[in-house]
Short mmCIF file of C-alpha atoms in Angstrom, two decimals:
data_model
loop_
_atom_site.label_atom_id
_atom_site.label_comp_id
_atom_site.label_asym_id
_atom_site.label_seq_id
_atom_site.Cartn_x
_atom_site.Cartn_y
_atom_site.Cartn_z
CA UNK A 1409 0.00 0.00 0.00
CA UNK A 1410 1.13 3.51 -0.62
CA UNK A 1411 1.10 5.56 2.54
CA UNK A 1412 1.03 9.28 2.82
CA UNK A 1413 2.73 9.60 6.16
CA UNK A 1414 6.21 8.39 5.41
CA UNK A 1415 6.65 4.93 6.89
CA UNK A 1416 10.16 3.75 7.59
CA UNK A 1417 10.58 0.22 6.24
CA UNK A 1418 12.98 -0.53 3.39
CA UNK A 1419 10.50 -0.11 0.50
CA UNK A 1420 7.88 2.13 2.06
CA UNK A 1421 6.41 3.48 -1.12
CA UNK A 1422 6.54 0.36 -3.28
CA UNK A 1423 3.42 -1.68 -3.85
CA UNK A 1424 2.65 -5.04 -2.30
CA UNK A 1425 3.68 -6.60 -5.58
CA UNK A 1426 5.04 -5.30 -8.86
CA UNK A 1427 2.45 -3.88 -11.18
CA UNK A 1428 1.83 -4.14 -14.88
CA UNK A 1429 0.97 -1.04 -16.86
CA UNK A 1430 -0.56 -1.45 -20.28
CA UNK A 1431 -2.02 0.63 -23.05
CA UNK A 1432 -4.81 -1.13 -24.89
CA UNK A 1433 -5.60 0.28 -28.34
CA UNK A 1434 -5.15 3.86 -27.16
CA UNK A 1435 -5.70 6.85 -29.41
CA UNK A 1436 -4.80 10.36 -28.32
CA UNK A 1437 -4.52 13.84 -29.77
CA UNK A 1438 -3.30 16.96 -28.05
CA UNK A 1439 -5.82 19.69 -27.32
CA UNK A 1440 -5.22 22.69 -29.54
CA UNK A 1441 -3.77 20.68 -32.41
CA UNK A 1442 -5.66 20.79 -35.71
CA UNK A 1443 -8.97 19.04 -35.09
CA UNK A 1444 -7.19 17.22 -32.28
CA UNK A 1445 -5.21 15.26 -34.88
CA UNK A 1446 -4.38 11.93 -33.21
CA UNK A 1447 -0.76 11.42 -32.25
CA UNK A 1448 -1.52 7.88 -31.19
CA UNK A 1449 -3.78 5.54 -33.16
CA UNK A 1450 -4.87 2.37 -31.42
CA UNK A 1451 -1.44 1.79 -29.94
CA UNK A 1452 -0.99 -1.15 -27.57
CA UNK A 1453 1.97 -1.95 -25.34
CA UNK A 1454 2.65 -3.23 -21.82
CA UNK A 1455 5.44 -2.70 -19.30
CA UNK A 1456 5.80 -6.01 -17.49
CA UNK A 1457 7.44 -6.42 -14.07
CA UNK A 1458 11.16 -7.20 -14.15
CA UNK A 1459 11.48 -6.49 -17.85
CA UNK A 1460 12.77 -3.68 -20.05
CA UNK A 1461 10.75 -2.83 -23.12
CA UNK A 1462 12.30 -0.41 -25.61
CA UNK A 1463 10.16 1.88 -27.74
CA UNK A 1464 11.94 2.75 -30.95
CA UNK A 1465 10.81 4.66 -33.99
CA UNK A 1466 11.33 7.90 -35.86
CA UNK A 1467 10.70 11.25 -34.16
CA UNK A 1468 7.08 12.31 -33.92
CA UNK A 1469 5.62 8.83 -33.97
CA UNK A 1470 4.12 9.09 -30.48
CA UNK A 1471 6.69 7.40 -28.23
CA UNK A 1472 6.68 10.23 -25.69
CA UNK A 1473 2.89 10.51 -25.83
CA UNK A 1474 2.50 6.80 -25.14
CA UNK A 1475 4.82 7.06 -22.12
CA UNK A 1476 2.84 10.07 -20.85
CA UNK A 1477 -0.36 8.07 -21.08
CA UNK A 1478 1.34 5.27 -19.13
CA UNK A 1479 2.24 7.84 -16.47
CA UNK A 1480 -1.40 9.00 -16.32
CA UNK A 1481 -0.74 12.57 -17.38
CA UNK A 1482 -3.94 12.44 -19.44
CA UNK A 1483 -6.63 9.92 -20.26
CA UNK A 1484 -6.60 8.49 -23.78
CA UNK A 1485 -9.29 9.68 -26.19
CA UNK A 1486 -10.03 6.05 -27.00
CA UNK A 1487 -8.85 2.74 -25.60
CA UNK A 1488 -7.70 2.08 -22.03
CA UNK A 1489 -4.61 2.47 -19.91
CA UNK A 1490 -4.69 -0.30 -17.36
CA UNK A 1491 -2.75 -0.87 -14.18
CA UNK A 1492 -2.96 -4.49 -13.12
CA UNK A 1493 -5.79 -4.94 -15.60
CA UNK A 1494 -7.90 -2.16 -14.09
CA UNK A 1495 -8.76 0.84 -16.20
CA UNK A 1496 -6.76 3.61 -14.51
CA UNK A 1497 -9.24 6.29 -15.50
CA UNK A 1498 -12.22 4.49 -14.02
CA UNK A 1499 -10.59 4.61 -10.59
CA UNK A 1500 -11.28 7.33 -8.05
CA UNK A 1501 -8.80 10.21 -7.97
CA UNK A 1502 -7.25 8.87 -4.74
CA UNK A 1503 -6.87 5.35 -6.13
CA UNK A 1504 -5.37 6.73 -9.30
CA UNK A 1505 -2.92 8.86 -7.30
CA UNK A 1506 -1.85 5.80 -5.31
CA UNK A 1507 -1.17 3.88 -8.49
CA UNK A 1508 0.45 6.85 -10.20
CA UNK A 1509 2.87 7.03 -7.28
CA UNK A 1510 4.10 3.55 -8.15
CA UNK A 1511 5.32 4.82 -11.52
CA UNK A 1512 8.53 6.79 -12.04
CA UNK A 1513 9.24 8.98 -15.05
CA UNK A 1514 12.49 10.35 -16.48
CA UNK A 1515 12.14 13.06 -19.10
CA UNK A 1516 14.33 13.73 -22.09
CA UNK A 1517 14.85 17.40 -21.24
CA UNK A 1518 16.51 18.76 -18.14
CA UNK A 1519 13.67 18.72 -15.63
CA UNK A 1520 15.32 19.43 -12.30
CA UNK A 1521 14.03 21.87 -9.71
CA UNK A 1522 16.26 24.67 -8.48
CA UNK A 1523 18.11 23.89 -5.27
CA UNK A 1524 20.23 20.97 -4.21
CA UNK A 1525 20.53 17.52 -5.68
CA UNK A 1526 19.12 16.16 -2.39
CA UNK A 1527 16.04 18.37 -2.69
CA UNK A 1528 15.40 16.97 -6.15
CA UNK A 1529 15.97 13.33 -5.28
CA UNK A 1530 13.89 13.63 -2.12
CA UNK A 1531 11.01 15.37 -3.91
CA UNK A 1532 8.98 12.23 -4.53
CA UNK A 1533 9.38 11.23 -0.88
CA UNK A 1534 8.41 14.70 0.29
CA UNK A 1535 5.11 14.81 -1.60
CA UNK A 1536 4.17 11.44 -0.13
CA UNK A 1537 4.42 12.78 3.42
CA UNK A 1538 1.64 14.39 5.40
CA UNK A 1539 1.58 18.18 5.51
CA UNK A 1540 2.43 18.03 9.20
CA UNK A 1541 5.54 15.99 8.60
CA UNK A 1542 6.55 18.21 5.71
CA UNK A 1543 6.26 21.26 7.97
CA UNK A 1544 8.40 19.55 10.60
CA UNK A 1545 11.07 18.66 8.08
CA UNK A 1546 10.97 22.15 6.60
CA UNK A 1547 11.50 23.63 10.06
CA UNK A 1548 14.41 21.26 10.69
CA UNK A 1549 15.90 22.22 7.32
CA UNK A 1550 15.73 25.89 8.31
CA UNK A 1551 17.80 25.25 11.42
CA UNK A 1552 20.10 22.95 9.47
CA UNK A 1553 19.34 19.76 11.39
CA UNK A 1554 17.61 17.72 8.69
CA UNK A 1555 19.59 15.16 6.71
CA UNK A 1556 18.30 13.68 3.47
CA UNK A 1557 16.70 10.24 3.94
CA UNK A 1558 18.90 7.18 3.36
CA UNK A 1559 16.98 6.39 0.21
CA UNK A 1560 18.22 9.63 -1.33
CA UNK A 1561 21.81 8.54 -0.79
CA UNK A 1562 21.08 5.03 -2.06
CA UNK A 1563 19.42 6.35 -5.22
CA UNK A 1564 22.39 8.63 -5.84
CA UNK A 1565 24.77 5.70 -5.36
CA UNK A 1566 22.78 3.73 -7.94
CA UNK A 1567 23.46 6.37 -10.58
CA UNK A 1568 27.09 6.86 -9.53
CA UNK A 1569 26.61 10.20 -7.81
CA UNK A 1570 27.24 9.28 -4.20
CA UNK A 1571 28.37 12.24 -2.11
CA UNK A 1572 26.82 14.82 -4.42
CA UNK A 1573 23.63 15.39 -2.44
CA UNK A 1574 24.58 18.94 -1.52
CA UNK A 1575 25.52 20.07 -5.03
CA UNK A 1576 23.46 22.87 -6.56
CA UNK A 1577 21.63 21.53 -9.63
CA UNK A 1578 22.74 24.56 -11.65
CA UNK A 1579 26.32 23.36 -11.40
CA UNK A 1580 25.54 19.95 -12.92
CA UNK A 1581 26.43 18.92 -16.44
CA UNK A 1582 23.65 17.59 -18.69
CA UNK A 1583 24.74 14.03 -17.96
CA UNK A 1584 24.85 14.57 -14.20
CA UNK A 1585 21.47 16.28 -14.29
CA UNK A 1586 19.95 13.32 -16.10
CA UNK A 1587 21.46 10.92 -13.58
CA UNK A 1588 19.90 12.98 -10.79
CA UNK A 1589 16.56 12.75 -12.61
CA UNK A 1590 16.95 8.96 -12.72
CA UNK A 1591 17.84 8.94 -9.00
CA UNK A 1592 14.76 11.05 -8.27
CA UNK A 1593 12.60 8.43 -9.97
CA UNK A 1594 14.31 5.53 -8.20
CA UNK A 1595 14.23 7.07 -4.71
CA UNK A 1596 10.53 6.26 -4.34
CA UNK A 1597 11.05 2.61 -5.25
CA UNK A 1598 8.65 2.61 -8.20
CA UNK A 1599 7.19 -0.60 -9.61
CA UNK A 1600 7.34 0.82 -13.11
CA UNK A 1601 9.95 3.19 -14.52
CA UNK A 1602 9.35 5.13 -17.73
CA UNK A 1603 12.28 6.79 -19.48
CA UNK A 1604 11.86 9.13 -22.41
CA UNK A 1605 15.10 9.17 -24.41
CA UNK A 1606 17.09 9.53 -21.19
CA UNK A 1607 20.51 9.42 -22.85
CA UNK A 1608 19.89 11.68 -25.84
CA UNK A 1609 22.91 13.99 -26.19
CA UNK A 1610 24.83 12.37 -23.33
CA UNK A 1611 28.42 11.21 -23.48
CA UNK A 1612 29.23 7.46 -23.32
CA UNK A 1613 30.16 7.58 -19.62
CA UNK A 1614 26.85 9.12 -18.54
CA UNK A 1615 24.97 6.88 -20.95
CA UNK A 1616 26.61 3.83 -19.40
CA UNK A 1617 25.76 5.05 -15.88
CA UNK A 1618 22.09 5.41 -16.81
CA UNK A 1619 21.97 2.07 -18.60
CA UNK A 1620 23.53 0.42 -15.54
CA UNK A 1621 20.85 2.01 -13.36
CA UNK A 1622 18.16 0.75 -15.74
CA UNK A 1623 19.40 -2.85 -15.75
CA UNK A 1624 19.90 -2.73 -11.98
CA UNK A 1625 16.29 -1.56 -11.57
CA UNK A 1626 15.09 -4.31 -13.90
CA UNK A 1627 16.98 -6.87 -11.82
CA UNK A 1628 15.11 -5.60 -8.75
CA UNK A 1629 11.81 -6.44 -10.42
CA UNK A 1630 10.92 -2.99 -11.73
CA UNK A 1631 9.11 -2.94 -15.07
CA UNK A 1632 10.75 -0.46 -17.44
CA UNK A 1633 9.68 1.19 -20.68
CA UNK A 1634 12.36 3.24 -22.42
CA UNK A 1635 11.85 5.34 -25.53
CA UNK A 1636 15.06 5.64 -27.51
CA UNK A 1637 16.41 6.53 -30.92
CA UNK A 1638 19.51 4.52 -30.18
CA UNK A 1639 18.90 1.03 -31.53
CA UNK A 1640 22.21 -0.19 -30.13
CA UNK A 1641 21.01 0.93 -26.71
CA UNK A 1642 17.74 -0.94 -27.19
CA UNK A 1643 19.74 -4.06 -27.96
CA UNK A 1644 21.92 -3.51 -24.87
CA UNK A 1645 19.20 -2.99 -22.28
CA UNK A 1646 15.85 -4.20 -23.58
CA UNK A 1647 14.33 -7.65 -23.21
CA UNK A 1648 11.52 -6.72 -25.58
CA UNK A 1649 11.27 -3.97 -28.17
CA UNK A 1650 8.46 -2.27 -30.00
CA UNK A 1651 8.73 -0.26 -33.20
CA UNK A 1652 6.36 2.69 -33.49
CA UNK A 1653 5.33 4.35 -36.71
CA UNK A 1654 2.53 6.83 -37.41
CA UNK A 1655 1.24 6.67 -33.85
CA UNK A 1656 0.92 2.94 -33.54
CA UNK A 1657 3.06 -0.06 -32.66
CA UNK A 1658 3.81 -1.90 -35.88
CA UNK A 1659 6.19 -4.51 -34.48
CA UNK A 1660 6.80 -5.93 -31.03
CA UNK A 1661 8.58 -8.92 -29.58
CA UNK A 1662 11.91 -10.06 -28.13
CA UNK A 1663 14.55 -7.44 -28.89
CA UNK A 1664 16.77 -9.77 -30.90
CA UNK A 1665 13.91 -10.91 -33.12
CA UNK A 1666 12.58 -7.37 -33.63
CA UNK A 1667 15.96 -6.09 -34.79
CA UNK A 1668 17.20 -9.16 -36.65
CA UNK A 1669 14.05 -10.49 -38.22
CA UNK A 1670 11.09 -8.11 -37.98
CA UNK A 1671 7.79 -9.25 -39.46
CA UNK A 1672 6.58 -5.86 -40.63
CA UNK A 1673 8.06 -4.50 -43.85
CA UNK A 1674 8.23 -0.91 -42.52
CA UNK A 1675 9.85 -2.09 -39.29
CA UNK A 1676 12.44 -3.93 -41.36
CA UNK A 1677 13.15 -0.76 -43.33
CA UNK A 1678 13.43 1.23 -40.08
CA UNK A 1679 15.92 -1.08 -38.35
CA UNK A 1680 18.01 -1.16 -41.54
CA UNK A 1681 18.04 2.62 -41.58
CA UNK A 1682 16.27 2.68 -44.92
CA UNK A 1683 13.08 4.32 -43.71
CA UNK A 1684 13.10 7.91 -44.87
CA UNK A 1685 10.79 9.87 -42.57
CA UNK B 1157 19.51 83.78 7.40
CA UNK B 1158 17.58 81.09 9.20
CA UNK B 1159 18.31 77.51 8.30
CA UNK B 1160 15.02 76.14 6.89
CA UNK B 1161 15.91 72.66 8.11
CA UNK B 1162 16.10 73.89 11.69
CA UNK B 1163 12.46 74.87 11.48
CA UNK B 1164 11.59 71.19 11.53
CA UNK B 1165 12.45 69.06 14.51
CA UNK B 1166 13.73 65.53 14.02
CA UNK B 1167 10.37 64.37 15.36
CA UNK B 1168 8.68 65.75 12.29
CA UNK B 1169 11.02 63.92 9.94
CA UNK B 1170 10.73 60.70 11.93
CA UNK B 1171 6.94 60.90 11.94
CA UNK B 1172 6.86 61.47 8.16
CA UNK B 1173 9.17 58.49 7.62
CA UNK B 1174 7.11 56.30 9.96
CA UNK B 1175 3.81 57.24 8.27
CA UNK B 1176 5.40 56.57 4.88
CA UNK B 1177 6.67 53.15 5.93
CA UNK B 1178 3.50 52.23 7.79
CA UNK B 1179 1.26 53.07 4.85
CA UNK B 1180 3.50 51.61 2.13
CA UNK B 1181 4.41 48.38 3.93
CA UNK B 1182 0.79 47.74 4.93
CA UNK B 1183 -0.37 48.41 1.38
CA UNK B 1184 2.31 46.14 -0.08
CA UNK B 1185 1.50 43.39 2.42
CA UNK B 1186 -2.19 43.46 1.55
CA UNK B 1187 -1.46 43.84 -2.16
CA UNK B 1188 0.90 40.86 -2.11
CA UNK B 1189 -1.77 38.58 -0.65
CA UNK B 1190 -4.39 39.82 -3.12
CA UNK B 1191 -2.02 39.73 -6.08
CA UNK B 1192 -0.73 36.24 -5.38
CA UNK B 1193 -4.29 34.98 -5.09
CA UNK B 1194 -5.10 36.54 -8.47
CA UNK B 1195 -1.93 35.40 -10.24
CA UNK B 1196 -2.18 31.84 -8.88
CA UNK B 1197 -5.81 31.62 -9.92
CA UNK B 1198 -4.95 32.90 -13.38
CA UNK B 1199 -2.03 30.49 -13.69
CA UNK B 1200 -3.74 27.34 -12.53
CA UNK B 1201 -7.44 27.78 -13.20
CA UNK B 1202 -8.99 28.13 -16.64
CA UNK B 1203 -11.98 30.41 -16.55
CA UNK B 1204 -13.99 32.56 -18.89
CA UNK B 1205 -12.81 36.14 -19.09
CA UNK B 1206 -9.21 35.32 -18.21
CA UNK B 1207 -7.97 37.49 -21.08
CA UNK B 1208 -10.17 40.37 -19.93
CA UNK B 1209 -8.75 40.14 -16.40
CA UNK B 1210 -5.22 40.13 -17.83
CA UNK B 1211 -6.02 43.21 -19.91
CA UNK B 1212 -7.37 45.02 -16.84
CA UNK B 1213 -4.24 44.12 -14.86
CA UNK B 1214 -1.91 45.29 -17.61
CA UNK B 1215 -3.89 48.51 -17.94
CA UNK B 1216 -3.64 48.95 -14.17
CA UNK B 1217 0.16 48.85 -14.43
CA UNK B 1218 0.10 52.27 -16.00
CA UNK B 1219 -2.95 53.55 -14.21
CA UNK B 1220 -2.61 57.31 -13.46
CA UNK B 1221 -2.33 57.61 -9.70
CA UNK B 1222 -4.47 60.73 -9.50
CA UNK B 1223 -7.31 58.87 -11.19
CA UNK B 1224 -6.90 56.04 -8.68
CA UNK B 1225 -6.96 58.66 -5.90
CA UNK B 1226 -10.08 60.24 -7.34
CA UNK B 1227 -11.79 56.86 -7.52
CA UNK B 1228 -10.92 56.06 -3.90
CA UNK B 1229 -12.00 59.58 -2.88
CA UNK B 1230 -15.42 59.06 -4.48
CA UNK B 1231 -15.67 55.65 -2.84
CA UNK B 1232 -14.78 56.89 0.63
CA UNK B 1233 -16.42 60.33 0.60
CA UNK B 1234 -19.69 60.79 2.42
CA UNK B 1235 -21.38 60.74 -0.99
CA UNK B 1236 -19.85 57.35 -1.84
CA UNK B 1237 -20.92 53.80 -0.99
CA UNK B 1238 -18.28 53.27 1.70
CA UNK B 1239 -18.22 56.74 3.23
CA UNK B 1240 -21.91 57.53 2.88
CA UNK B 1241 -23.18 54.02 3.21
CA UNK B 1242 -25.98 52.32 1.33
CA UNK B 1243 -29.06 50.37 2.23
CA UNK B 1244 -30.14 46.95 1.06
CA UNK B 1245 -33.69 46.50 2.30
CA UNK B 1246 -33.70 47.02 6.04
CA UNK B 1247 -29.90 46.64 6.29
CA UNK B 1248 -27.50 49.53 6.12
CA UNK B 1249 -23.87 49.08 5.07
CA UNK B 1250 -20.88 51.37 4.95
CA UNK B 1251 -20.92 54.78 6.52
CA UNK B 1252 -17.27 54.40 7.56
CA UNK B 1253 -15.29 57.60 7.83
CA UNK B 1254 -11.97 56.73 6.24
CA UNK B 1255 -11.26 59.77 4.14
CA UNK B 1256 -8.09 61.67 5.11
CA UNK B 1257 -6.80 58.76 7.17
CA UNK B 1258 -3.86 56.43 6.69
CA UNK B 1259 -6.32 53.61 5.98
CA UNK B 1260 -7.58 55.54 2.96
CA UNK B 1261 -4.00 56.00 1.80
CA UNK B 1262 -3.42 52.25 2.15
CA UNK B 1263 -6.50 51.61 -0.01
CA UNK B 1264 -5.29 53.97 -2.72
CA UNK B 1265 -1.78 52.47 -2.69
CA UNK B 1266 -3.26 48.99 -2.94
CA UNK B 1267 -5.19 50.04 -6.03
CA UNK B 1268 -1.88 51.02 -7.62
CA UNK B 1269 0.34 48.22 -6.28
CA UNK B 1270 -1.95 45.24 -6.96
CA UNK B 1271 -1.68 45.40 -10.78
CA UNK B 1272 2.11 45.73 -10.60
CA UNK B 1273 2.62 42.81 -8.19
CA UNK B 1274 0.03 40.68 -10.00
CA UNK B 1275 1.48 41.28 -13.42
CA UNK B 1276 5.12 40.67 -12.47
CA UNK B 1277 4.35 37.63 -10.30
CA UNK B 1278 2.04 36.19 -12.97
CA UNK B 1279 4.81 36.56 -15.49
CA UNK B 1280 7.27 34.85 -13.10
CA UNK B 1281 4.89 31.95 -12.45
CA UNK B 1282 4.07 31.49 -16.12
CA UNK B 1283 7.77 31.56 -16.99
CA UNK B 1284 8.34 28.40 -14.95
CA UNK B 1285 9.05 25.75 -17.53
CA UNK B 1286 6.42 23.13 -18.28
CA UNK B 1287 9.08 20.50 -17.59
CA UNK B 1288 9.06 21.52 -13.91
CA UNK B 1289 5.29 21.03 -13.69
CA UNK B 1290 5.59 17.68 -15.48
CA UNK B 1291 8.44 16.56 -13.22
CA UNK B 1292 6.49 17.46 -10.08
CA UNK B 1293 3.44 15.57 -11.35
CA UNK B 1294 5.44 12.55 -12.48
CA UNK B 1295 7.20 12.35 -9.11
CA UNK B 1296 3.83 11.74 -7.51
CA UNK B 1297 2.80 15.29 -6.76
CA UNK B 1298 -0.83 16.22 -6.39
CA UNK B 1299 -2.25 19.29 -8.11
CA UNK B 1300 -1.43 21.31 -4.99
CA UNK B 1301 2.12 19.92 -4.87
CA UNK B 1302 2.64 20.95 -8.48
CA UNK B 1303 1.33 24.45 -7.73
CA UNK B 1304 3.57 24.83 -4.69
CA UNK B 1305 6.55 23.66 -6.69
CA UNK B 1306 5.83 26.19 -9.41
CA UNK B 1307 5.54 28.97 -6.82
CA UNK B 1308 8.82 27.83 -5.26
CA UNK B 1309 10.51 27.93 -8.66
CA UNK B 1310 9.08 31.41 -9.28
CA UNK B 1311 9.99 32.74 -5.83
CA UNK B 1312 12.70 35.14 -6.96
CA UNK B 1313 10.36 36.59 -9.56
CA UNK B 1314 7.73 36.97 -6.86
CA UNK B 1315 10.21 38.81 -4.62
CA UNK B 1316 10.93 41.09 -7.58
CA UNK B 1317 7.19 41.65 -7.97
CA UNK B 1318 6.82 42.64 -4.31
CA UNK B 1319 9.79 45.02 -4.59
CA UNK B 1320 8.26 46.57 -7.71
CA UNK B 1321 4.99 46.99 -5.83
CA UNK B 1322 6.79 48.61 -2.93
CA UNK B 1323 8.54 50.95 -5.34
CA UNK B 1324 5.20 51.95 -6.82
CA UNK B 1325 3.64 52.45 -3.37
CA UNK B 1326 6.39 54.41 -1.67
CA UNK B 1327 6.93 56.73 -4.63
CA UNK B 1328 3.21 57.46 -4.89
CA UNK B 1329 2.15 61.07 -4.49
CA UNK B 1330 -1.02 61.90 -6.44
CA UNK B 1331 -3.53 59.55 -4.90
CA UNK B 1332 -2.25 59.74 -1.31
CA UNK B 1333 -2.40 63.52 -1.58
CA UNK B 1334 -6.06 63.33 -2.62
CA UNK B 1335 -7.28 60.73 -0.12
CA UNK B 1336 -4.82 61.42 2.71
CA UNK B 1337 -4.94 65.17 2.66
CA UNK B 1338 -1.22 65.64 3.44
CA UNK B 1339 -2.03 66.47 7.06
CA UNK B 1340 0.53 67.39 9.70
CA UNK B 1341 -0.40 68.86 13.08
CA UNK B 1342 1.39 70.44 15.99
CA UNK B 1343 1.45 68.25 19.05
CA UNK B 1344 1.21 69.38 22.68
CA UNK B 1345 4.86 70.43 22.68
CA UNK B 1346 4.26 72.53 19.60
CA UNK B 1347 6.27 70.30 17.31
CA UNK B 1348 4.98 69.47 13.86
CA UNK B 1349 4.15 65.76 13.39
CA UNK B 1350 2.69 63.91 10.45
CA UNK B 1351 -0.78 62.43 10.51
CA UNK B 1352 -1.17 61.57 6.83
CA UNK B 1353 1.89 63.24 5.38
CA UNK B 1354 4.29 60.94 3.60
CA UNK B 1355 7.75 61.68 2.25
CA UNK B 1356 6.42 62.28 -1.24
CA UNK B 1357 3.58 64.57 -0.23
CA UNK B 1358 5.89 66.38 2.20
CA UNK B 1359 8.34 67.01 -0.66
CA UNK B 1360 5.47 68.40 -2.73
CA UNK B 1361 4.42 70.86 -0.07
CA UNK B 1362 7.97 71.94 0.80
CA UNK B 1363 8.79 72.53 -2.87
CA UNK B 1364 5.63 74.58 -3.26
CA UNK B 1365 6.64 76.64 -0.25
CA UNK B 1366 10.08 77.18 -1.70
CA UNK B 1367 11.72 75.15 1.07
CA UNK B 1368 13.98 73.37 -1.36
CA UNK B 1369 16.55 72.32 1.24
CA UNK B 1370 13.86 70.53 3.22
CA UNK B 1371 12.49 69.00 0.03
CA UNK B 1372 15.93 67.75 -0.95
CA UNK B 1373 16.53 66.34 2.53
CA UNK B 1374 13.21 64.48 2.41
CA UNK B 1375 13.99 63.30 -1.11
CA UNK B 1376 17.32 61.86 0.04
CA UNK B 1377 15.57 60.02 2.88
CA UNK B 1378 13.02 58.65 0.40
CA UNK B 1379 15.75 57.44 -1.93
CA UNK B 1380 17.67 55.83 0.92
CA UNK B 1381 14.51 54.05 2.10
CA UNK B 1382 13.66 52.76 -1.38
CA UNK B 1383 17.28 51.75 -1.92
CA UNK B 1384 17.44 50.04 1.46
CA UNK B 1385 14.30 47.97 0.91
CA UNK B 1386 15.48 46.96 -2.56
CA UNK B 1387 18.91 46.10 -1.22
CA UNK B 1388 17.37 43.87 1.47
CA UNK B 1389 15.21 42.23 -1.21
CA UNK B 1390 18.21 41.63 -3.42
CA UNK B 1391 20.23 40.18 -0.55
CA UNK B 1392 17.37 37.80 0.29
CA UNK B 1393 17.13 36.83 -3.38
CA UNK B 1394 20.89 36.34 -3.78
CA UNK B 1395 21.09 34.24 -0.62
CA UNK B 1396 18.18 32.15 -1.80
CA UNK B 1397 19.80 31.61 -5.19
CA UNK B 1398 23.06 30.54 -3.56
CA UNK B 1399 21.47 28.13 -1.08
#
């Protein structure tokens, strides 16, 4: 169960068991776009516990939108997003919040708050506390007697940034900032982790650090969906892969099979680099 | 030749400074609460007429202070709804004598400061990147958590807004002259003390009397006060940015 008062056991915010998030034939268009032109058209995909699924495909095919629907930013126009086979948008707001809090999200762009690395990594833990406890911690911070929770340090260790809790986020490189964003998602012990092109524009060292964190999370039973342009990365980290084109998933299966012997003609052209888009 | 400055005791100057600070700080405090409520509502709630409200606020930024003073005067005079009162059925409201008091000056300064603080703080809040809102939501934040995070990210802009509002309030002369009356009286010891006279209105009257030295002295005090408050605001902001 997700608690709001900050319990103290080892995985206080994780669910009783790992969860499965799935999109079932979802269609979605952004408000304000021409006639709400659909970005997604009957796309289906699932993030299974203890498995990495890579979403690959050209830019603008709806990978980010699909991840945002998984994270319950918005309801789909058609189809369902399910969490453990229950339609997430038929739940009450409180139930949906509880389930949403079992999902972590790492964005492509720098998405850190101003302040220290610890403040960022602890954010997810902070919002899960009661207002009373938050006020107490805030008061202790003011007098300088509040240390970040252990889970903040553990999450930073996971991404290779141990000892950097006090750094100002403005002083971080793009790679370090992205590793902090990954740590922020891991600090709450999510059951599902969604990553939207987390290593775009990062150097090999930072890319490796993030990929290590992803495989480590997978080994701990976390279900992971990662959108990436880097097909070599998909091969390195993903158990399953899905190719998206024109807002729908045209090919899915074990990563090796998807890249070496795809069924769909367009998917074959894409993995060979022949698809001009 | 008699030194014009010696005509005024230090008590007079102190009372003018105290009235100025009391009126301006109270007005800015009230305006900040009102403005933040407006700018947060406009940032986080979609409602009909949002554009119209924004237009009114932006117009208010350059609102002539004498017109604001005239409006408050009409409101508070014994012919107006607040000063004269009005009846709804058997109930009678208003009838409060506020004209030529510091409270009236606070009202008129609020009318001028609210658009400034609202506009600048609204701009600061809306400048917070969408990625921050998304990150707060994705980390498990509720709607209120997201809003608080956005306000936290915009805090330096909000401090700037409050300082801008204070600048508008403390430098105000037209409206406080109309609704405050620029009143100073002699106390029991015969010394002149301010009742509703602020630094700006005092400068006006001294300049009109040809007491330029006194006017300059008051002007220097006004500048130092404005500079001091801005300096404190900047120090707070710089410390916050460093921490």
